[in-house]
């Protein structure tokens, strides 16, 4: 009998430090996986934490982890030269092909950039990358993640990089991601697609702005986070109405997401 | 095949069955109830027929035999995960019709919600055979008739009804016929007793509009409910758990991962890192629980989750009646429909 609760060891191939609290762990992995899916990172004696796939490549997946508590602290304390235990991948993830035709806008805040990093990279490599927009927001310049990617994306698609606040003399954009939506030079907002990922208030106000701009609900995709203890549809913690975020999500069309009430 | 046994015959049959099966049944525990002078009826392994409580509703449900309140999943030793051992002897589990229906809900979540079956549930489930305890009358707070869980025609190995010292047994699992035919005084057709009338009635609306979630009827529970979670722990259809890691010593690398029963009524159920929480008031938590039982589960699986055992009403120290809440929902839905919404 298969036991989905038993994690498998995965070697840490590389660690990329973005900020003091946020590192990307490049983990050995060869199975099928999509951006927006997640793994349960398992630290025996401390617990498990669901972490989104932030990158996919030959023989590896990237997990970008923010140090916030019991499990994630322990990952940062003990990772050197180690492997981590994983189980997954879980959830539906993003289908990048849905965003190939026409105009697409990705709006992501903070660690919300992780699950869409693979999507933005794929958009930036499409022939019509000039029709693709990414608005990425971080709390401050020192909270920025994926600096190398941001540079690469800037060259290929329309990137708006912004911070909520910055020390005096900062040359870049300052302001919330919502501020930039009204002015996007879209040809046809009614048929354009959008992906929104970030903290709940950011998602709420971003969707309001997108709809003002003329986006249709069915063209908006969101990714949700909830407390999760299993990732398998058993523990119940992630349930909202008749939906299990871990099984049916975390990626949802807004038409389905808009009726969910915790 | 049906059999009639004396008390002695039944006792012999149980002794005989114990050679093959471990037997779990409701057992009376002196002074373990809500007050110290009250007994509690709890599930436990029994050594003989005299320990089995056939006449009262158990305070806790039979689900504990399949999903213990705290269960060690595996042990960690030097980077290896070793699954906890399991007693692999088959089990006979005594329960009433509502609880047998509830087991279908447990199977639904653990074996058929999502692609993966729950390993730890399945390995226990495969060992368990049910024994139906007939109900000659309804107990306090039961509303099994309205929830259609009052009758069980199959899904059990044998049934038992005791009246005036005689035990009437209906055997569905033919492998057990030998044991009972040896112990019986006579053979005749036996139909397990079932309830056809309850004092408590609930009315579950056919369709429940989403506006019910914002209805003020939930508000009173923000002040009345203390969030103790007992209504979830006694419920035969609640399945939620939380993972819990423990280690035996600070320097040792040895520890274990457990899962423990969890309650959507208790603070912390939805907490995420950084202080996020999705339902903050007891009113919202009550809405989440009740609508799962009579709406959300049905939307996903096609039938209601609640089986009407009434244990949540039995246990609540704040005298909150869940069956009352269902009827309040029905009234609210009626009112909404009248207003033409
Ligand atoms: C689908 C999904 C994807 C995620 N992706 C990422 C990511 O890419 N990078 C990242 O840094 N974080 C991500 N998170 C959040 C991350 O799982 C939590 O920060 C982490 O669980 C905190 O664990 P902890 O033990 O360090 O913190 P503590 O605060 O000590 O957590 C205690 C317990 O609370 C639970 N918990 C706390 N926060 C969350 C949460 N947000 N979601 C689910 N359970 C939680 C866990 O069960 C944990 O055992 C994601 C969460 C979800 C649901
Ligand atoms: S909700 Fe109450 S009445 Fe319904 S099955 Fe659970 S404990 Fe029994
Ligand atoms: S309804 Fe009653 S039993 Fe349930 S959590 Fe509230 S106070 Fe406790
Ligand atoms: S995380 Fe356990 S049911 Fe979704």
Tab-separated table of N, CA, C and O and ligand atoms in Angstrom, chain B residues 141 143 231 234-238 289 293 305-313 322, ligand 2:
chain	number	residue	atom	x	y	z
B	141	UNK	N	-32.384	13.585	22.121
B	141	UNK	CA	-31.745	14.402	21.082
B	141	UNK	C	-31.523	13.720	19.733
B	141	UNK	O	-31.004	14.329	18.806
B	143	UNK	N	-32.158	12.451	16.040
B	143	UNK	CA	-33.071	12.758	14.920
B	143	UNK	C	-32.650	11.977	13.672
B	143	UNK	O	-32.628	12.482	12.563
B	231	UNK	N	-18.349	19.385	20.651
B	231	UNK	CA	-19.338	18.952	19.661
B	231	UNK	C	-18.657	18.268	18.471
B	231	UNK	O	-19.242	17.391	17.842
B	234	UNK	N	-17.135	14.567	19.725
B	234	UNK	CA	-18.107	13.477	19.883
B	234	UNK	C	-18.791	13.104	18.568
B	234	UNK	O	-19.447	12.072	18.481
B	235	UNK	N	-18.652	13.939	17.558
B	235	UNK	CA	-19.410	13.735	16.316
B	235	UNK	C	-18.838	12.564	15.514
B	235	UNK	O	-17.650	12.540	15.219
B	236	UNK	N	-19.684	11.610	15.135
B	236	UNK	CA	-19.179	10.459	14.384
B	236	UNK	C	-18.780	10.796	12.952
B	236	UNK	O	-18.149	9.981	12.295
B	237	UNK	N	-19.161	11.998	12.470
B	237	UNK	CA	-18.843	12.329	11.079
B	237	UNK	C	-17.731	13.364	10.942
B	237	UNK	O	-17.264	13.611	9.842
B	238	UNK	N	-17.324	13.981	12.051
B	238	UNK	CA	-16.196	14.913	11.983
B	238	UNK	C	-14.909	14.119	11.759
B	238	UNK	O	-14.711	13.080	12.392
B	289	UNK	N	-19.288	25.086	10.644
B	289	UNK	CA	-19.569	23.700	11.041
B	289	UNK	C	-20.944	23.251	10.564
B	289	UNK	O	-21.081	22.209	9.923
B	293	UNK	N	-22.212	20.312	7.621
B	293	UNK	CA	-23.023	19.131	7.923
B	293	UNK	C	-24.248	19.012	7.027
B	293	UNK	O	-24.689	17.902	6.728
B	305	UNK	N	-23.882	15.126	5.487
B	305	UNK	CA	-22.839	14.617	6.368
B	305	UNK	C	-23.425	14.186	7.711
B	305	UNK	O	-23.171	13.078	8.187
B	306	UNK	N	-24.260	15.031	8.294
B	306	UNK	CA	-24.832	14.742	9.617
B	306	UNK	C	-25.738	13.514	9.548
B	306	UNK	O	-26.513	13.349	8.614
B	307	UNK	N	-25.627	12.635	10.555
B	307	UNK	CA	-26.495	11.454	10.606
B	307	UNK	C	-27.547	11.564	11.715
B	307	UNK	O	-28.319	10.631	11.932
B	308	UNK	N	-27.550	12.681	12.432
B	308	UNK	CA	-28.605	12.903	13.418
B	308	UNK	C	-28.462	12.120	14.709
B	308	UNK	O	-29.466	11.787	15.342
B	309	UNK	N	-27.246	11.857	15.146
B	309	UNK	CA	-27.051	11.077	16.373
B	309	UNK	C	-27.346	11.895	17.626
B	309	UNK	O	-27.520	11.347	18.704
B	310	UNK	N	-27.319	13.226	17.475
B	310	UNK	CA	-27.649	14.100	18.596
B	310	UNK	C	-26.561	14.248	19.653
B	310	UNK	O	-26.783	14.892	20.683
B	311	UNK	N	-25.378	13.678	19.412
B	311	UNK	CA	-24.340	13.752	20.449
B	311	UNK	C	-23.849	15.175	20.687
B	311	UNK	O	-23.465	15.530	21.801
B	312	UNK	N	-23.845	15.996	19.614
B	312	UNK	CA	-23.368	17.371	19.797
B	312	UNK	C	-24.292	18.114	20.760
B	312	UNK	O	-23.833	18.929	21.552
B	313	UNK	N	-25.596	17.811	20.681
B	313	UNK	CA	-26.527	18.437	21.617
B	313	UNK	C	-26.372	17.843	23.017
B	313	UNK	O	-26.461	18.551	24.019
B	322	UNK	N	-27.784	22.075	18.229
B	322	UNK	CA	-27.478	22.070	16.801
B	322	UNK	C	-28.736	21.774	15.980
B	322	UNK	O	-28.949	22.378	14.924
C	2	LIG	S1	-23.490	17.001	13.761
C	2	LIG	FE1	-24.287	16.346	15.789
C	2	LIG	S2	-26.129	15.141	15.281
C	2	LIG	FE2	-24.957	15.342	13.359
C	2	LIG	S3	-23.691	13.486	13.291
C	2	LIG	FE3	-22.433	15.089	14.283
C	2	LIG	S4	-22.775	14.834	16.511
C	2	LIG	FE4	-24.387	13.662	15.437
